Amino acid sequence: MNSKFITIEGLEGAGKTTSCRIVAKILYKYGIDDIIHTREPGGTPLSEKLRQLLKNDMHNKESLTHYAELFVVSAARVQLVENVIKPALARGTWVIGDRHELSSQAYQGGGRKISHDFIRCLKEETLGNFTPDLTLYLDIPPETSLQRVKERGQLDRIEKESLHFFTRIRNQYLAIAQSDTRIYTIDANRSKAKVKTDIENIINRWLREIN
Ligand code: T5A
C-alpha cells in the first residue's frame, strides 16, 4: 500500500494530539510502522520559529494583522510540506499530521473572516493540489475547548480570542467537513473511550477501502 497523509483537525483541546497517537497504534496493527508525526505550524526549524511568532502576543506591542497571520501559518506549512512531508511520502513513510490546511480555512477563513477564495488561491499557488488522503475532524463546542485550554494554564495569543471567534471557526469546520468526503467528523465532546472507538472504526474501514 502506498504511504498516506492523515490529518487530525479541530479546536484547541479537541483531543488532536491524543488522536494522532491512536491513529498510529491502529496503523501499527496493520503492519504499518514507518510513520512520522508532524504538527502545524511547526515541524521544521524555521516552521517552529514561525509557530512561536504566531502564538506569542508580545511583539513589542505590535499586533499581527490577520493577513500576516495567514502568511505566517502558510509559510510554516510550505516549509513543512516541501522539506518533510513530501520527502517522507516519497520514501514510503506514512505521515500523521496534527493540523494542516483545513486549520487555515477554519481559523483564518472562519475566525478572521479572510475570504475563502483568497485562502484557496494561496494554497493552490504554494502547494498545488497537495492534500491529505484522510482527515479526522474532532468536533467540540467552543465552550468545551476554552474550558480544556484554561485548565492547561497560560493562554497563547489565539487562545485569548472570544467565544464568537471560536464559534465561527467551528461553524467553518463543520461546513467544510460536510462538503468533503475525505473529511470525517467525530463528536469529540464525549468520553475519550468513545472517541477512540469512532477513530478505530473510521480508520479500519478506510484502510479496507483503499487496500
Ligand atoms: N492555527 C494553526 C491557525 O490559526 N491556522 C493554521 O493554519 C494552523 C495550522 C496551534 C494554533 O495555531 C492555530 C490554531 C491554534 O491556535 P497548538 O498549540 O498546536 O496551536 O494547539 P492545538 O493544535 O489546538 O493543540 P492542543 O494541545 O491545544 O489540543 P489538542 O491536541 O487538540 O488536544 P490534546 O489531545 O492535547 O488534549 C487536550 C486536553 O484535553 C483532554 C486531554 O487529556 C488533554 O488534557 N482531552 C479530553 N478530555 C475529556 N474528554 C475527551 N474526549 C478528551 N480528549 C482530550
CSV table of C-alpha atoms and ligand atoms in Angstrom, one decimal:
chain,number,residue,atom,x,y,z
A,1,MET,CA,0.0,0.0,0.0
A,2,ASN,CA,1.3,3.5,-0.9
A,3,SER,CA,2.1,5.8,2.0
A,4,LYS,CA,-0.6,8.2,3.0
A,5,PHE,CA,-1.0,11.5,4.7
A,6,ILE,CA,-3.6,11.5,7.5
A,7,THR,CA,-4.5,14.7,9.4
A,8,ILE,CA,-6.4,15.5,12.6
A,9,GLU,CA,-8.2,18.8,12.9
A,10,GLY,CA,-10.3,20.6,15.5
A,11,LEU,CA,-10.4,23.4,18.0
A,12,GLU,CA,-7.9,23.8,20.8
A,13,GLY,CA,-8.2,20.9,23.3
A,14,ALA,CA,-10.3,18.8,20.9
A,15,GLY,CA,-8.0,15.9,21.5
A,16,LYS,CA,-5.9,16.0,18.3
A,17,THR,CA,-2.6,15.1,20.0
A,18,THR,CA,-4.3,12.2,21.7
A,19,SER,CA,-5.9,11.1,18.5
A,20,CYS,CA,-2.7,11.2,16.5
A,21,ARG,CA,-1.3,8.5,18.9
A,22,ILE,CA,-4.5,6.4,18.5
A,23,VAL,CA,-4.2,6.5,14.7
A,24,ALA,CA,-0.5,5.5,14.8
A,25,LYS,CA,-1.4,2.5,17.0
A,26,ILE,CA,-4.1,1.3,14.6
A,27,LEU,CA,-1.6,1.6,11.7
A,28,TYR,CA,0.9,-0.5,13.6
A,29,LYS,CA,-1.7,-3.2,13.9
A,30,TYR,CA,-1.8,-3.3,10.1
A,31,GLY,CA,1.9,-3.6,9.9
A,32,ILE,CA,2.4,0.0,9.0
A,33,ASP,CA,5.3,1.0,11.3
A,34,ASP,CA,7.1,3.5,9.1
A,35,ILE,CA,5.3,6.6,10.4
A,36,ILE,CA,6.2,10.2,11.2
A,37,HIS,CA,4.2,12.7,13.2
A,38,THR,CA,4.0,16.4,12.2
A,39,ARG,CA,2.4,19.4,13.7
A,40,GLU,CA,1.3,22.7,12.2
A,41,PRO,CA,2.5,25.3,12.5
A,42,GLY,CA,5.8,23.7,13.2
A,43,GLY,CA,7.8,20.6,12.3
A,44,THR,CA,11.0,22.2,10.8
A,45,PRO,CA,13.4,24.6,12.5
A,46,LEU,CA,12.1,27.5,10.6
A,47,SER,CA,8.4,26.5,11.0
A,48,GLU,CA,8.9,26.1,14.7
A,49,LYS,CA,10.2,29.7,14.8
A,50,LEU,CA,7.0,30.8,12.9
A,51,ARG,CA,4.9,28.9,15.4
A,52,GLN,CA,6.4,31.0,18.2
A,53,LEU,CA,5.7,34.1,16.2
A,54,LEU,CA,2.1,33.0,15.8
A,55,LYS,CA,1.5,32.1,19.5
A,56,ASN,CA,3.4,35.0,21.1
A,57,ASP,CA,1.4,38.1,21.6
A,58,MET,CA,4.3,40.3,22.7
A,59,HIS,CA,6.0,41.7,19.6
A,60,ASN,CA,6.9,44.9,21.2
A,61,LYS,CA,3.2,45.7,21.4
A,62,GLU,CA,2.9,45.3,17.6
A,63,SER,CA,-0.1,43.2,16.7
A,64,LEU,CA,-0.1,40.6,14.0
A,65,THR,CA,-2.5,41.5,11.3
A,66,HIS,CA,-5.0,38.9,10.0
A,67,TYR,CA,-3.3,38.6,6.6
A,68,ALA,CA,0.1,38.4,8.2
A,69,GLU,CA,-1.2,35.6,10.4
A,70,LEU,CA,-2.4,33.7,7.3
A,71,PHE,CA,1.0,34.2,5.7
A,72,VAL,CA,2.8,33.0,8.8
A,73,VAL,CA,0.9,29.7,9.0
A,74,SER,CA,1.1,29.3,5.2
A,75,ALA,CA,4.9,29.9,5.2
A,76,ALA,CA,5.3,27.3,8.0
A,77,ARG,CA,3.2,24.9,6.1
A,78,VAL,CA,5.1,25.2,2.8
A,79,GLN,CA,8.4,24.6,4.6
A,80,LEU,CA,7.0,21.5,6.3
A,81,VAL,CA,5.3,20.1,3.2
A,82,GLU,CA,8.3,20.6,0.9
A,83,ASN,CA,11.0,19.7,3.3
A,84,VAL,CA,9.4,17.0,5.5
A,85,ILE,CA,6.0,15.6,4.3
A,86,LYS,CA,6.6,15.2,0.6
A,87,PRO,CA,10.0,13.6,1.1
A,88,ALA,CA,8.6,11.2,3.7
A,89,LEU,CA,5.7,10.1,1.5
A,90,ALA,CA,8.1,9.7,-1.5
A,91,ARG,CA,10.2,7.2,0.5
A,92,GLY,CA,7.1,5.3,1.7
A,93,THR,CA,6.7,6.8,5.1
A,94,TRP,CA,3.2,7.5,6.4
A,95,VAL,CA,2.6,10.9,7.8
A,96,ILE,CA,0.1,11.8,10.6
A,97,GLY,CA,-0.4,15.5,10.8
A,98,ASP,CA,-1.7,17.4,13.9
A,99,ARG,CA,-3.4,20.1,11.8
A,100,HIS,CA,-3.0,21.1,8.2
A,101,GLU,CA,-4.5,23.5,5.6
A,102,LEU,CA,-8.1,23.0,6.9
A,103,SER,CA,-6.9,24.9,10.0
A,104,SER,CA,-6.3,27.9,7.8
A,105,GLN,CA,-9.7,27.7,6.2
A,106,ALA,CA,-11.3,27.4,9.7
A,107,TYR,CA,-9.2,29.9,11.7
A,108,GLN,CA,-8.2,32.5,9.1
A,109,GLY,CA,-11.3,31.9,7.0
A,110,GLY,CA,-14.0,31.4,9.6
A,111,GLY,CA,-12.3,33.1,12.5
A,112,ARG,CA,-10.6,36.0,10.9
A,113,LYS,CA,-13.1,36.3,8.0
A,114,ILE,CA,-10.5,36.3,5.2
A,115,SER,CA,-12.2,35.3,2.0
A,116,HIS,CA,-12.3,31.6,1.2
A,117,ASP,CA,-11.2,32.3,-2.4
A,118,PHE,CA,-8.1,34.1,-1.2
A,119,ILE,CA,-7.1,31.3,1.1
A,120,ARG,CA,-7.8,28.7,-1.6
A,121,CYS,CA,-5.7,30.7,-4.2
A,122,LEU,CA,-2.8,31.0,-1.7
A,123,LYS,CA,-2.9,27.3,-1.1
A,124,GLU,CA,-3.1,26.4,-4.8
A,125,GLU,CA,-0.2,28.7,-5.6
A,126,THR,CA,2.0,27.4,-2.8
A,127,LEU,CA,1.1,23.7,-2.6
A,128,GLY,CA,-0.9,22.9,-5.8
A,129,ASN,CA,-3.2,20.0,-5.4
A,130,PHE,CA,-1.3,18.5,-2.4
A,131,THR,CA,-3.9,17.5,0.1
A,132,PRO,CA,-4.4,14.9,2.9
A,133,ASP,CA,-5.7,11.5,2.0
A,134,LEU,CA,-7.9,11.4,5.1
A,135,THR,CA,-8.9,14.0,7.7
A,136,LEU,CA,-10.5,13.4,11.0
A,137,TYR,CA,-12.2,16.5,12.3
A,138,LEU,CA,-12.8,16.3,16.1
A,139,ASP,CA,-15.9,18.4,16.8
A,140,ILE,CA,-16.3,20.0,20.2
A,141,PRO,CA,-18.3,23.1,21.2
A,142,PRO,CA,-16.1,26.2,21.8
A,143,GLU,CA,-17.1,26.2,25.4
A,144,THR,CA,-15.5,22.8,26.0
A,145,SER,CA,-12.4,23.9,24.0
A,146,LEU,CA,-11.9,27.0,26.1
A,147,GLN,CA,-12.5,25.1,29.3
A,148,ARG,CA,-9.9,22.5,28.5
A,149,VAL,CA,-7.4,25.2,27.4
A,150,LYS,CA,-7.9,27.1,30.6
A,151,GLU,CA,-7.4,24.0,32.7
A,152,ARG,CA,-4.0,23.6,31.0
A,153,GLY,CA,-2.7,27.0,32.2
A,154,GLN,CA,-1.5,30.2,30.4
A,155,LEU,CA,-3.3,31.1,27.2
A,156,ASP,CA,-1.5,31.9,24.0
A,157,ARG,CA,-2.4,34.8,21.6
A,158,ILE,CA,-5.1,32.9,19.7
A,159,GLU,CA,-6.5,31.1,22.8
A,160,LYS,CA,-7.3,34.6,24.2
A,161,GLU,CA,-9.8,35.2,21.5
A,162,SER,CA,-13.6,35.4,22.1
A,163,LEU,CA,-16.1,32.7,22.2
A,164,HIS,CA,-17.6,34.2,19.0
A,165,PHE,CA,-14.3,33.7,17.2
A,166,PHE,CA,-14.2,30.0,18.1
A,167,THR,CA,-17.8,29.6,17.2
A,168,ARG,CA,-17.1,30.9,13.7
A,169,ILE,CA,-14.1,28.5,13.5
A,170,ARG,CA,-16.3,25.6,14.5
A,171,ASN,CA,-19.0,26.5,12.0
A,172,GLN,CA,-16.5,26.8,9.2
A,173,TYR,CA,-15.0,23.4,10.1
A,174,LEU,CA,-18.5,21.8,10.1
A,175,ALA,CA,-19.5,23.4,6.8
A,176,ILE,CA,-16.3,22.3,5.0
A,177,ALA,CA,-16.4,18.8,6.5
A,178,GLN,CA,-20.0,18.4,5.2
A,179,SER,CA,-18.9,19.1,1.7
A,180,ASP,CA,-15.7,17.0,1.5
A,181,THR,CA,-15.9,13.2,1.6
A,182,ARG,CA,-12.3,12.9,2.7
A,183,ILE,CA,-13.1,14.6,6.0
A,184,TYR,CA,-14.8,12.5,8.7
A,185,THR,CA,-16.5,14.4,11.6
A,186,ILE,CA,-16.2,12.8,15.0
A,187,ASP,CA,-18.2,14.0,18.0
A,188,ALA,CA,-15.3,14.6,20.4
A,189,ASN,CA,-17.5,16.0,23.2
A,190,ARG,CA,-17.7,12.6,24.6
A,191,SER,CA,-15.5,10.3,26.7
A,192,LYS,CA,-12.0,9.5,25.4
A,193,ALA,CA,-13.0,5.9,25.0
A,194,LYS,CA,-16.0,6.7,22.7
A,195,VAL,CA,-13.8,9.0,20.6
A,196,LYS,CA,-11.2,6.3,20.3
A,197,THR,CA,-13.8,3.7,19.2
A,198,ASP,CA,-15.0,6.1,16.4
A,199,ILE,CA,-11.4,6.7,15.2
A,200,GLU,CA,-10.8,3.0,15.2
A,201,ASN,CA,-13.9,2.3,13.2
A,202,ILE,CA,-13.2,5.0,10.6
A,203,ILE,CA,-9.5,4.1,10.1
A,204,ASN,CA,-10.3,0.4,9.9
A,205,ARG,CA,-13.0,0.9,7.3
A,206,TRP,CA,-10.9,3.4,5.3
A,207,LEU,CA,-7.9,1.0,5.3
A,208,ARG,CA,-10.1,-1.8,3.9
A,209,GLU,CA,-11.5,0.6,1.2
A,210,ILE,CA,-8.1,1.7,0.0
A,211,ASN,CA,-6.4,-1.7,0.2
B,1,T5A,N1,-3.5,27.7,13.6
B,1,T5A,C1,-2.9,26.6,13.1
B,1,T5A,C2,-4.1,28.7,12.8
B,1,T5A,O1,-4.7,29.7,13.2
B,1,T5A,N2,-4.1,28.4,11.4
B,1,T5A,C3,-3.4,27.3,10.9
B,1,T5A,O2,-3.4,27.2,9.6
B,1,T5A,C4,-2.8,26.4,11.8
B,1,T5A,C5,-2.1,25.2,11.2
B,1,T5A,C6,-1.9,25.8,17.1
B,1,T5A,C7,-2.6,27.1,16.9
B,1,T5A,O3,-2.3,27.6,15.6
B,1,T5A,C8,-3.6,28.0,15.1
B,1,T5A,C9,-4.6,27.2,15.8
B,1,T5A,C10,-4.0,27.0,17.2
B,1,T5A,O4,-4.5,28.2,17.9
B,1,T5A,P1,-1.5,24.3,19.2
B,1,T5A,O5,-0.7,24.5,20.4
B,1,T5A,O6,-0.9,23.3,18.2
B,1,T5A,O7,-1.8,25.6,18.4
B,1,T5A,O8,-2.9,23.9,19.7
B,1,T5A,P2,-3.8,22.8,19.3
B,1,T5A,O9,-3.4,22.3,18.0
B,1,T5A,O10,-5.2,23.2,19.5
B,1,T5A,O11,-3.4,21.7,20.4
B,1,T5A,P3,-3.9,21.4,21.9
B,1,T5A,O12,-2.8,20.7,22.6
B,1,T5A,O13,-4.4,22.7,22.5
B,1,T5A,O14,-5.1,20.5,21.8
B,1,T5A,P4,-5.3,19.0,21.2
B,1,T5A,O15,-4.1,18.5,20.7
B,1,T5A,O16,-6.5,19.1,20.3
B,1,T5A,O17,-5.8,18.2,22.5
B,1,T5A,P5,-5.0,17.2,23.4
B,1,T5A,O18,-5.0,15.9,22.8
B,1,T5A,O19,-3.7,17.8,23.8
B,1,T5A,O20,-5.9,17.3,24.7
B,1,T5A,C11,-6.1,18.4,25.4
B,1,T5A,C12,-6.6,18.1,26.8
B,1,T5A,O21,-7.9,17.6,26.7
B,1,T5A,C13,-8.0,16.3,27.2
B,1,T5A,C14,-6.6,15.7,27.2
B,1,T5A,O22,-6.4,14.7,28.2
B,1,T5A,C15,-5.8,17.0,27.5
B,1,T5A,O23,-5.8,17.2,28.9
B,1,T5A,N3,-9.0,15.5,26.4
B,1,T5A,C16,-10.2,15.1,26.8
B,1,T5A,N4,-10.8,15.3,28.0
B,1,T5A,C17,-12.1,14.8,28.1
B,1,T5A,N5,-12.7,14.1,27.1
B,1,T5A,C18,-12.1,13.9,25.9
B,1,T5A,N6,-12.7,13.2,24.9
B,1,T5A,C19,-10.8,14.5,25.7
B,1,T5A,N7,-9.9,14.5,24.7
B,1,T5A,C20,-8.8,15.1,25.1
